mmCIF file of C-alpha atoms in Angstrom:
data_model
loop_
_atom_site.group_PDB
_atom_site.id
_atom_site.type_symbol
_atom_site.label_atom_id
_atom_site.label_comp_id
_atom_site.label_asym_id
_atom_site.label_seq_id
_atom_site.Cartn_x
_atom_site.Cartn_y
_atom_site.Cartn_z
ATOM 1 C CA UNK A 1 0.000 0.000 0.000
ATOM 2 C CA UNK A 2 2.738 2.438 1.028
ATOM 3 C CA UNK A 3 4.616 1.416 -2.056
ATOM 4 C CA UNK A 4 1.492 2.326 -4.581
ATOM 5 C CA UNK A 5 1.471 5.482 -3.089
ATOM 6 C CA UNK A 6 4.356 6.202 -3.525
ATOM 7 C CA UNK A 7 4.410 5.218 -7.026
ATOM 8 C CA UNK A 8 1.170 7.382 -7.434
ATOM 9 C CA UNK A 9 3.474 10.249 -6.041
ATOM 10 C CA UNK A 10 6.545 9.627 -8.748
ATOM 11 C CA UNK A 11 4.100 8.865 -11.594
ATOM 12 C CA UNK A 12 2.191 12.464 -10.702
ATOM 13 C CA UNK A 13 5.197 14.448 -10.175
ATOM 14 C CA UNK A 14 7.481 12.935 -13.631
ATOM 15 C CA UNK A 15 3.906 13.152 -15.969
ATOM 16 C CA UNK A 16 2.934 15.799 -18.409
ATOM 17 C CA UNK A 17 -0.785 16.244 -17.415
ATOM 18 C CA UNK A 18 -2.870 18.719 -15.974
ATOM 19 C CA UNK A 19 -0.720 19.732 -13.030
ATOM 20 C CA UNK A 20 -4.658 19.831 -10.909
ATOM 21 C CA UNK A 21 -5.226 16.409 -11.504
ATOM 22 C CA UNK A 22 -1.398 15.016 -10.851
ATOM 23 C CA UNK A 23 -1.470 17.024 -7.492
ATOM 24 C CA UNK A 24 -5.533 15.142 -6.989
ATOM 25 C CA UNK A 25 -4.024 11.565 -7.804
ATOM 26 C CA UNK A 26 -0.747 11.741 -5.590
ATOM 27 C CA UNK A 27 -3.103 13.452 -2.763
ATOM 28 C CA UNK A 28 -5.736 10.594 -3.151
ATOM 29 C CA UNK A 29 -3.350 7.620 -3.934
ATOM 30 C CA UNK A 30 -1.083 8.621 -0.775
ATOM 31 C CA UNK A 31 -4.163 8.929 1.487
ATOM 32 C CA UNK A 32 -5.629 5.702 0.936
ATOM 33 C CA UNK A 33 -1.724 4.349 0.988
ATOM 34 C CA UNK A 34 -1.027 5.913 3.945
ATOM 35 C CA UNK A 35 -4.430 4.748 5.555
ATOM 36 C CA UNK A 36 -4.204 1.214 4.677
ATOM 37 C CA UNK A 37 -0.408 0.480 5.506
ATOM 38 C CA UNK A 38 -1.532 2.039 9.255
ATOM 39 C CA UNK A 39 -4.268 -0.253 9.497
ATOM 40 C CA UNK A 40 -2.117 -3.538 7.860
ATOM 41 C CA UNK A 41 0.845 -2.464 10.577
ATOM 42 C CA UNK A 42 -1.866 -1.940 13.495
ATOM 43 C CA UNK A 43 -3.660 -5.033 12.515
ATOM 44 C CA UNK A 44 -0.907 -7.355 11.405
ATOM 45 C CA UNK A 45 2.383 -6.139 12.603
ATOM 46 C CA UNK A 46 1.883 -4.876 15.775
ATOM 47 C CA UNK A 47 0.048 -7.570 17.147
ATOM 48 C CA UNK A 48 2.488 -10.360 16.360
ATOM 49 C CA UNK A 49 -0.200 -13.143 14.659
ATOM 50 C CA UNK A 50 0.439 -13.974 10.778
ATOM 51 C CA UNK A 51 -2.500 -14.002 8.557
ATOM 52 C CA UNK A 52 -4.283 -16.842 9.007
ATOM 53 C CA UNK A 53 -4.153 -17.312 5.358
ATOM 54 C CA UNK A 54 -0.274 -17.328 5.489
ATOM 55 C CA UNK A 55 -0.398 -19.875 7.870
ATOM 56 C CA UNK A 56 -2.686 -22.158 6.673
ATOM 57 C CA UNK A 57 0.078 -21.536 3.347
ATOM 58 C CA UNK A 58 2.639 -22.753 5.244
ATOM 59 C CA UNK A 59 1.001 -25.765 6.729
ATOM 60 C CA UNK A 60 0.303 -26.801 3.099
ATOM 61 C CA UNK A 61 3.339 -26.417 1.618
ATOM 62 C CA UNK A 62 5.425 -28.215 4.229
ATOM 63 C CA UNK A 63 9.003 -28.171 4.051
ATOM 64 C CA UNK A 64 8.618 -26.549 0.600
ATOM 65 C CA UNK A 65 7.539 -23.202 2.443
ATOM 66 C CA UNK A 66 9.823 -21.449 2.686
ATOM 67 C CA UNK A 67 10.814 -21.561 -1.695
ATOM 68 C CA UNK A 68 7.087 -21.114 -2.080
ATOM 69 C CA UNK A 69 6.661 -18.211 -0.140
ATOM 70 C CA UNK A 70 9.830 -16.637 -1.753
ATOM 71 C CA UNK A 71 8.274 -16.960 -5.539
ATOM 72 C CA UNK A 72 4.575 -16.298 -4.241
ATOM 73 C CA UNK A 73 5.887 -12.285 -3.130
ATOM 74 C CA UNK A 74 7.932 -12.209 -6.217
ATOM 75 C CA UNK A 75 4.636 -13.002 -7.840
ATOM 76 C CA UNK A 76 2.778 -10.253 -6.048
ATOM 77 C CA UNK A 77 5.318 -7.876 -6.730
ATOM 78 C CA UNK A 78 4.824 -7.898 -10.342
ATOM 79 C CA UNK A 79 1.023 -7.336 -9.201
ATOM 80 C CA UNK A 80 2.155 -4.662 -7.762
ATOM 81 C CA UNK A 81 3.081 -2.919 -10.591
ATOM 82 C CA UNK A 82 0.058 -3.660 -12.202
ATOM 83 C CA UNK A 83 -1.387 -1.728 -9.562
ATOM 84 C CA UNK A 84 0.706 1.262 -10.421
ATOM 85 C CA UNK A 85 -0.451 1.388 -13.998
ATOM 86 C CA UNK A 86 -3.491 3.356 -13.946
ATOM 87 C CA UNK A 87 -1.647 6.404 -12.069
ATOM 88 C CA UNK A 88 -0.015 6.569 -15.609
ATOM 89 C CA UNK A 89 -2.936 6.854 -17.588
ATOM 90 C CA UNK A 90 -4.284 9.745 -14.664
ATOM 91 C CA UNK A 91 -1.184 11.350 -14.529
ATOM 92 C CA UNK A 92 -1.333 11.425 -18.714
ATOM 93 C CA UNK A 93 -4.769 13.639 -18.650
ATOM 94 C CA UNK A 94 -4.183 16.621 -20.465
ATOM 95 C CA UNK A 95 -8.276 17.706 -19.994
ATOM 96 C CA UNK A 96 -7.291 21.060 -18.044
ATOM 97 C CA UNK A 97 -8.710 22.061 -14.873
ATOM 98 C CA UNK A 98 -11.445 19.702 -12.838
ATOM 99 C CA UNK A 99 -14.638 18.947 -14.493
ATOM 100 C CA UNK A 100 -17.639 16.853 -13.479
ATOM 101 C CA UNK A 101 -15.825 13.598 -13.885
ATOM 102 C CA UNK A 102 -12.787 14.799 -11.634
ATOM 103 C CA UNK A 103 -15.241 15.355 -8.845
ATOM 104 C CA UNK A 104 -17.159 12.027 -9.418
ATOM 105 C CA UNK A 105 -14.342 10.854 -8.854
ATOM 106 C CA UNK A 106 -13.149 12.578 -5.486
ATOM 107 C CA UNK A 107 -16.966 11.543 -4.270
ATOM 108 C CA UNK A 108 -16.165 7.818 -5.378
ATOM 109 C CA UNK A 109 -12.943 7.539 -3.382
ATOM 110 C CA UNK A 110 -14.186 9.058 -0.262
ATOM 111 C CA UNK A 111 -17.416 6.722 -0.396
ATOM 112 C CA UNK A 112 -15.158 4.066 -0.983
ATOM 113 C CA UNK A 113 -12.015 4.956 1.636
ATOM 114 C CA UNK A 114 -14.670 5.638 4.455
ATOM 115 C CA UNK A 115 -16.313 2.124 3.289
ATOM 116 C CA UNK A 116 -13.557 0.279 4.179
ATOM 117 C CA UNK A 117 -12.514 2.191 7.278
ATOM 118 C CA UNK A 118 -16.142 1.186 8.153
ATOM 119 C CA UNK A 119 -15.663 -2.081 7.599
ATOM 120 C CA UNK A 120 -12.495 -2.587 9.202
ATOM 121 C CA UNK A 121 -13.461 -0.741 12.381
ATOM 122 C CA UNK A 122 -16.487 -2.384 12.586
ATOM 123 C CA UNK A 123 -14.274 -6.170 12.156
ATOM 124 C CA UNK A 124 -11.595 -4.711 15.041
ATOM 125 C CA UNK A 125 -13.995 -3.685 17.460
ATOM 126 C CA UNK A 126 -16.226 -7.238 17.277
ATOM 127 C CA UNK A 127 -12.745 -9.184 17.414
ATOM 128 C CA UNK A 128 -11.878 -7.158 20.856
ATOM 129 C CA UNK A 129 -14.795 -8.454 22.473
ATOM 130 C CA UNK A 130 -13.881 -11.313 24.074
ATOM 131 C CA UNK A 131 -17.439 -12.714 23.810
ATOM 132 C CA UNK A 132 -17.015 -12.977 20.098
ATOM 133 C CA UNK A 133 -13.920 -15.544 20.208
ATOM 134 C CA UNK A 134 -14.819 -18.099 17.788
ATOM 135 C CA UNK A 135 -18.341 -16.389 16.150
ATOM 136 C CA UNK A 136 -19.103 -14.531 12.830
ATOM 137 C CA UNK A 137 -19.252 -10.623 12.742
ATOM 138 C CA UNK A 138 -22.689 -9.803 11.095
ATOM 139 C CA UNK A 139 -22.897 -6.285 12.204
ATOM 140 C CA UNK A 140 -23.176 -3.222 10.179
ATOM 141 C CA UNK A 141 -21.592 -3.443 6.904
ATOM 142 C CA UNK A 142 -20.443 -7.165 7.758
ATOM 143 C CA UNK A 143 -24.398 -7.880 8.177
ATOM 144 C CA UNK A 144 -24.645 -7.097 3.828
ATOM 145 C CA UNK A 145 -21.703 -8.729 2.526
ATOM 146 C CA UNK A 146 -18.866 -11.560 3.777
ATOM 147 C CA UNK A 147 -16.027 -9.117 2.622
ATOM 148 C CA UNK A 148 -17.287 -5.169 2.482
ATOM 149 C CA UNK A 149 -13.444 -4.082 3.342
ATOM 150 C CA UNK A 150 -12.645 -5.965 0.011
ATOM 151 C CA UNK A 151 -15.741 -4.368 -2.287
ATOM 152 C CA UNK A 152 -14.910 -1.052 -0.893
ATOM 153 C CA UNK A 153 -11.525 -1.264 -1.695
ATOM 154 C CA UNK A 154 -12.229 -2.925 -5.565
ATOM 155 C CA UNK A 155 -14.510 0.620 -5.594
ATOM 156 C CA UNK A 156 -11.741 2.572 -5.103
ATOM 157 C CA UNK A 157 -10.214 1.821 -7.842
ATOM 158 C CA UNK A 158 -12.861 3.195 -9.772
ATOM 159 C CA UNK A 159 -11.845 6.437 -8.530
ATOM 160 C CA UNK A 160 -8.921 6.552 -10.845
ATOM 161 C CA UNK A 161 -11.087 5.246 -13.906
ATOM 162 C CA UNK A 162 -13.369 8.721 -13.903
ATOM 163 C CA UNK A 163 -10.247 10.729 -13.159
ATOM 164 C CA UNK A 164 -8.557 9.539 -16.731
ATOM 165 C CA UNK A 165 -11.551 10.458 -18.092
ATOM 166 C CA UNK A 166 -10.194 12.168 -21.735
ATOM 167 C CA UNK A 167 -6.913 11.033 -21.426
ATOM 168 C CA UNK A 168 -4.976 9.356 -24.423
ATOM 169 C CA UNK A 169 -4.111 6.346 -21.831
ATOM 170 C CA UNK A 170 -7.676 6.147 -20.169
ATOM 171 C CA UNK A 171 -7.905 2.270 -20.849
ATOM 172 C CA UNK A 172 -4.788 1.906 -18.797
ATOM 173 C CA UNK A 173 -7.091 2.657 -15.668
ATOM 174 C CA UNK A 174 -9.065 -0.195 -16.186
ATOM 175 C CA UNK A 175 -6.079 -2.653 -14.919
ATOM 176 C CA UNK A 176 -6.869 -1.478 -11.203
ATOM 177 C CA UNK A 177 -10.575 -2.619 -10.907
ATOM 178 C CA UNK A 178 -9.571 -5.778 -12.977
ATOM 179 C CA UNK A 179 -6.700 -6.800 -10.984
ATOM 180 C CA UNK A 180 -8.116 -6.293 -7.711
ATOM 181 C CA UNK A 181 -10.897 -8.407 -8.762
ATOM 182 C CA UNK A 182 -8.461 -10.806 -9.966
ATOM 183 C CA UNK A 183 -6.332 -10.510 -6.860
ATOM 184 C CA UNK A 184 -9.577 -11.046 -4.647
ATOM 185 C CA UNK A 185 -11.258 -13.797 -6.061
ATOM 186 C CA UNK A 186 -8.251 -15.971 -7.266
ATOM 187 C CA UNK A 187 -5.421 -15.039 -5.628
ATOM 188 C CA UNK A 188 -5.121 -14.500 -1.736
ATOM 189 C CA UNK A 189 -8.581 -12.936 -0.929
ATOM 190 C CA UNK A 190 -11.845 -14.107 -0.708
ATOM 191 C CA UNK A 191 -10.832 -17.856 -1.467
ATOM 192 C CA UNK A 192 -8.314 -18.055 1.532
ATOM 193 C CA UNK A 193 -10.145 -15.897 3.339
ATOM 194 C CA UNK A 194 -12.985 -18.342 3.400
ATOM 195 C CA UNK A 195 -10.893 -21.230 4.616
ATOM 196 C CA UNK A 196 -9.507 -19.545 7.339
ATOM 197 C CA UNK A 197 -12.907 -18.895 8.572
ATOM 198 C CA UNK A 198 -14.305 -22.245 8.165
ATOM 199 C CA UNK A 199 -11.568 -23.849 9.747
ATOM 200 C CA UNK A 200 -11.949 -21.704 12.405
ATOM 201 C CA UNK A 201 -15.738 -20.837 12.736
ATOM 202 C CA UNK A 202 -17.021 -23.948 10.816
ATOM 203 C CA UNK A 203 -20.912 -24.382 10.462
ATOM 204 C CA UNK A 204 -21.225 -20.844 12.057
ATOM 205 C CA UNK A 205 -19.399 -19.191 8.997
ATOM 206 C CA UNK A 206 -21.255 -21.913 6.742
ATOM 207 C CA UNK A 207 -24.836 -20.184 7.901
ATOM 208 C CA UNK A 208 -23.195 -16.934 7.209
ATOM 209 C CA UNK A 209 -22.053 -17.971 3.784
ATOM 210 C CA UNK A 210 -25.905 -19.212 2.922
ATOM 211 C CA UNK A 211 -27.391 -15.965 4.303
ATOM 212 C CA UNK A 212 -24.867 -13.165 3.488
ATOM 213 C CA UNK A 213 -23.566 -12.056 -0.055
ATOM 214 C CA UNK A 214 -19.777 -12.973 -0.926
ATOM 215 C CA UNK A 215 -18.737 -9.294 -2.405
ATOM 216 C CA UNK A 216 -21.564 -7.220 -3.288
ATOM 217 C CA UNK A 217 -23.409 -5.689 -0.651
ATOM 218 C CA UNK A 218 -27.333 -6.821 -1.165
ATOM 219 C CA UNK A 219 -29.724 -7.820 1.515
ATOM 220 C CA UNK A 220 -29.358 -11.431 3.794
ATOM 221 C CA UNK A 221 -30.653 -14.260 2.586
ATOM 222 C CA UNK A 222 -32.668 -16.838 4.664
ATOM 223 C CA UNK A 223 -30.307 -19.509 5.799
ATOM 224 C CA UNK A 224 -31.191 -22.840 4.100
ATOM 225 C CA UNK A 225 -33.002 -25.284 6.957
#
């Protein structure tokens, strides 16, 4: 996360765009950086457990771990760059000043960035209830979808979509909602995700599964008897 932003930043300030717009995507890009590297440090770092989905990795692989996990950053590093893309087709907007799309945008980001602030406070503050150990959060935003943190943040993208809007590399933006999507669903999101929480949760997470949407936030379901 802080690495995209920064890339956002280096991509805005090298470009040949509207200088509005560069200044817009290195101020939005480095805010929702800055955000979620806090939260992943808070969340992940600071209090000393690896992801479950790490672990459960590492149980599968074995002895072989330690190779896999080598080639399986290397792998996300190139998605990394993938990521960073779309800045170039932003930064490449020679529309001057900021029109109607421009401030779509800066009212899709902020939906999206408070979404998954939402969602992750909502996650932190069922975890640190003691009471909770071993049950499902279907609270607030958690209560409409299995992963809102993970739709809000595919939304984001989005933002930089409207903010190419005119530019000669505008198709270029459409490699952040499509890799994130790719990333969730078939990489290490929602898939691993899911396993972790059955193996943890079991048939509670199952009757959360039948009654709750996977990504897109729509109403519960009735859970099947």
């Amino acid at each position: 996360a802080a690495g995209l932003a920064a890339a956002a930043g280096v991509i805005a300030a090298g470009s040949d765009g509207t200088p509005e717009r560069r200044v817009l995507l290195a101020l939005l890009a480095g805010a929702w950086g800055l955000r979620l590297a806090i939260y992943l440090f808070v969340d992940r770092v600071r209090r000393g457990e690896e992801d479950g989905r790490y672990r459960r990795l590492r149980e599968f692989w074995g002895a072989r771990a330690s190779v896999n996990f080598f080639l399986f950053f290397q792998a996300q590093a190139l998605f990394i760059v993938g990521f960073a893309v779309p800045f170039v087709g932003v930064a490449a907007n020679p529309v001057p000043g900021l029109g109607p799309w421009d401030w779509l945008a800066i009212v899709v980001w902020t939906v999206a960035v408070a979404g998954e602030w939402m969602a992750d406070r909502q996650l932190a503050r069922f975890r640190a209830d003691p009471a909770n150990r071993g049950k499902t959060c279907r609270t607030g935003l958690w209560r409409v979808s299995r992963h809102p943190n993970y739709f809000f943040e595919w939304v984001h993208w989005w933002a930089y979509v409207l903010l190419a809007a005119g530019s000669p590399l505008w198709g270029l933006t459409l490699l952040g909602p499509g890799l994130m999507l790719l990333f969730l669903f078939k990489v290490t999101g929602i898939p691993h995700t899911e396993q972790q929480a059955l193996a943890s949760r079991g048939e509670d997470y199952r009757r959360y599964q039948q009654t709750t949407s996977a990504f897109f936030p729509w109403f519960p379901r009735e859970a099947a008897r």
